[in-house]
């Protein structure tokens, strides 16, 4: 692990048990169609080092790069200039434990849009709760 700066803020870390098999959840979090269904429009491909865009609506396209790919258990990508997002999946019998980790927060930094990381982190933390509900509805529906 890299050394965190003194102004580092904790990762957003949220875990949810989904009533769906791991392959179904993997398809929802590691394909362009799946990601678009619950998160954002994108041109993702599950290829290590692949550069893609997340369409953040009014904020435009955010550049991303796949940095870790371990199907069907883990996907990490760099999002924008500071963040990393990891989707971790663990099979629990016929269910899947899904953990989202959104890291790279620093109280001294501003986003590309000039907002403090602290402000955006609080907003995103709440936003991820809603997104996970959408993911749950998508894979359990």
XYZ file of C-alpha atoms in Angstrom:
141
model
C 0.000 0.000 0.000
C 1.221 3.489 -0.685
C 1.753 5.850 2.210
C -1.256 8.044 2.769
C -0.710 11.746 3.182
C -1.644 13.314 6.527
C -4.639 14.911 4.821
C -5.929 11.623 3.398
C -9.607 10.945 3.995
C -10.880 7.387 4.530
C -12.005 5.354 1.551
C -15.714 5.030 0.957
C -16.286 1.330 1.668
C -19.755 -0.202 1.373
C -20.682 -3.889 1.415
C -23.944 -5.458 0.316
C -24.999 -9.107 -0.007
C -26.784 -9.606 -3.315
C -29.224 -12.433 -3.903
C -27.568 -13.377 -7.205
C -24.757 -15.696 -8.330
C -21.273 -14.205 -8.641
C -21.154 -14.482 -12.464
C -24.360 -12.468 -12.783
C -23.003 -9.757 -10.473
C -19.654 -9.782 -12.330
C -21.511 -9.167 -15.611
C -23.278 -6.224 -13.963
C -20.055 -4.598 -12.733
C -17.532 -5.591 -15.423
C -19.312 -5.044 -18.756
C -20.230 -1.748 -20.427
C -23.897 -2.760 -20.614
C -24.002 -3.842 -16.963
C -22.273 -0.708 -15.664
C -24.603 1.498 -17.731
C -27.662 -0.235 -16.244
C -26.952 0.886 -12.665
C -24.070 3.399 -12.683
C -23.235 5.555 -15.735
C -23.098 5.304 -19.516
C -19.600 4.222 -20.513
C -17.381 2.530 -23.078
C -15.736 0.132 -20.608
C -13.974 -3.048 -21.684
C -12.667 -5.651 -19.201
C -9.051 -5.361 -20.348
C -6.139 -4.494 -18.050
C -4.819 -1.017 -18.931
C -7.905 -0.206 -21.044
C -8.772 3.495 -21.082
C -12.474 4.286 -21.076
C -14.908 7.080 -20.239
C -17.696 7.276 -17.687
C -20.350 9.736 -18.779
C -21.087 11.752 -15.642
C -24.023 13.646 -17.125
C -23.615 17.374 -16.417
C -19.957 16.797 -15.489
C -19.206 15.299 -18.916
C -16.938 12.357 -19.623
C -14.504 11.217 -16.936
C -11.347 9.430 -18.073
C -10.773 6.029 -16.463
C -8.177 3.250 -16.745
C -8.561 -0.398 -15.725
C -5.762 -1.058 -13.203
C -6.730 -4.456 -11.780
C -8.782 -7.262 -13.293
C -9.355 -10.595 -11.545
C -12.631 -12.094 -12.875
C -15.041 -12.703 -11.236
C -13.652 -11.374 -7.953
C -12.104 -7.941 -8.396
C -12.053 -4.969 -10.744
C -10.239 -1.701 -10.026
C -10.099 1.373 -12.198
C -8.612 4.828 -11.917
C -11.364 7.473 -12.153
C -10.457 11.035 -13.056
C -7.198 12.422 -11.747
C -7.302 11.249 -8.113
C -9.694 8.391 -7.456
C -9.701 4.625 -7.617
C -12.847 2.507 -7.612
C -12.758 -1.189 -6.736
C -15.578 -3.698 -7.041
C -14.851 -6.781 -4.890
C -17.041 -9.878 -5.218
C -17.065 -12.931 -2.932
C -19.303 -15.923 -3.547
C -21.420 -16.788 -0.483
C -23.230 -20.015 -1.475
C -25.840 -18.819 -4.014
C -25.388 -15.146 -3.101
C -22.611 -12.613 -3.760
C -21.007 -10.286 -1.240
C -20.291 -7.071 -3.143
C -17.950 -4.457 -1.700
C -17.406 -1.090 -3.286
C -14.223 0.794 -2.369
C -13.819 4.377 -3.603
C -10.392 5.703 -2.617
C -7.988 8.524 -3.353
C -9.591 11.170 -1.144
C -7.412 13.986 0.150
C -8.645 16.933 2.228
C -6.062 19.197 0.562
C -7.159 18.458 -3.002
C -9.839 19.800 -5.286
C -11.658 17.857 -7.985
C -11.410 18.804 -11.653
C -14.490 20.963 -10.972
C -12.919 22.941 -8.123
C -14.809 21.299 -5.265
C -13.027 19.996 -2.170
C -12.540 16.255 -1.867
C -14.213 16.381 1.566
C -17.404 17.859 0.108
C -17.490 15.485 -2.868
C -16.643 12.457 -0.692
C -19.677 13.093 1.528
C -21.916 13.477 -1.514
C -20.490 10.404 -3.246
C -20.795 8.284 -0.105
C -24.540 8.891 -0.125
C -24.667 8.504 -3.884
C -23.050 5.060 -3.757
C -25.766 3.854 -1.357
C -28.381 4.666 -4.005
C -26.268 3.168 -6.781
C -25.884 -0.082 -4.866
C -29.684 -0.242 -4.539
C -29.896 0.127 -8.332
C -27.291 -2.628 -8.743
C -29.253 -4.838 -6.351
C -32.495 -4.291 -8.296
C -30.644 -4.989 -11.571
C -29.069 -8.309 -10.520
C -31.961 -9.568 -8.378
C -34.720 -8.539 -10.807
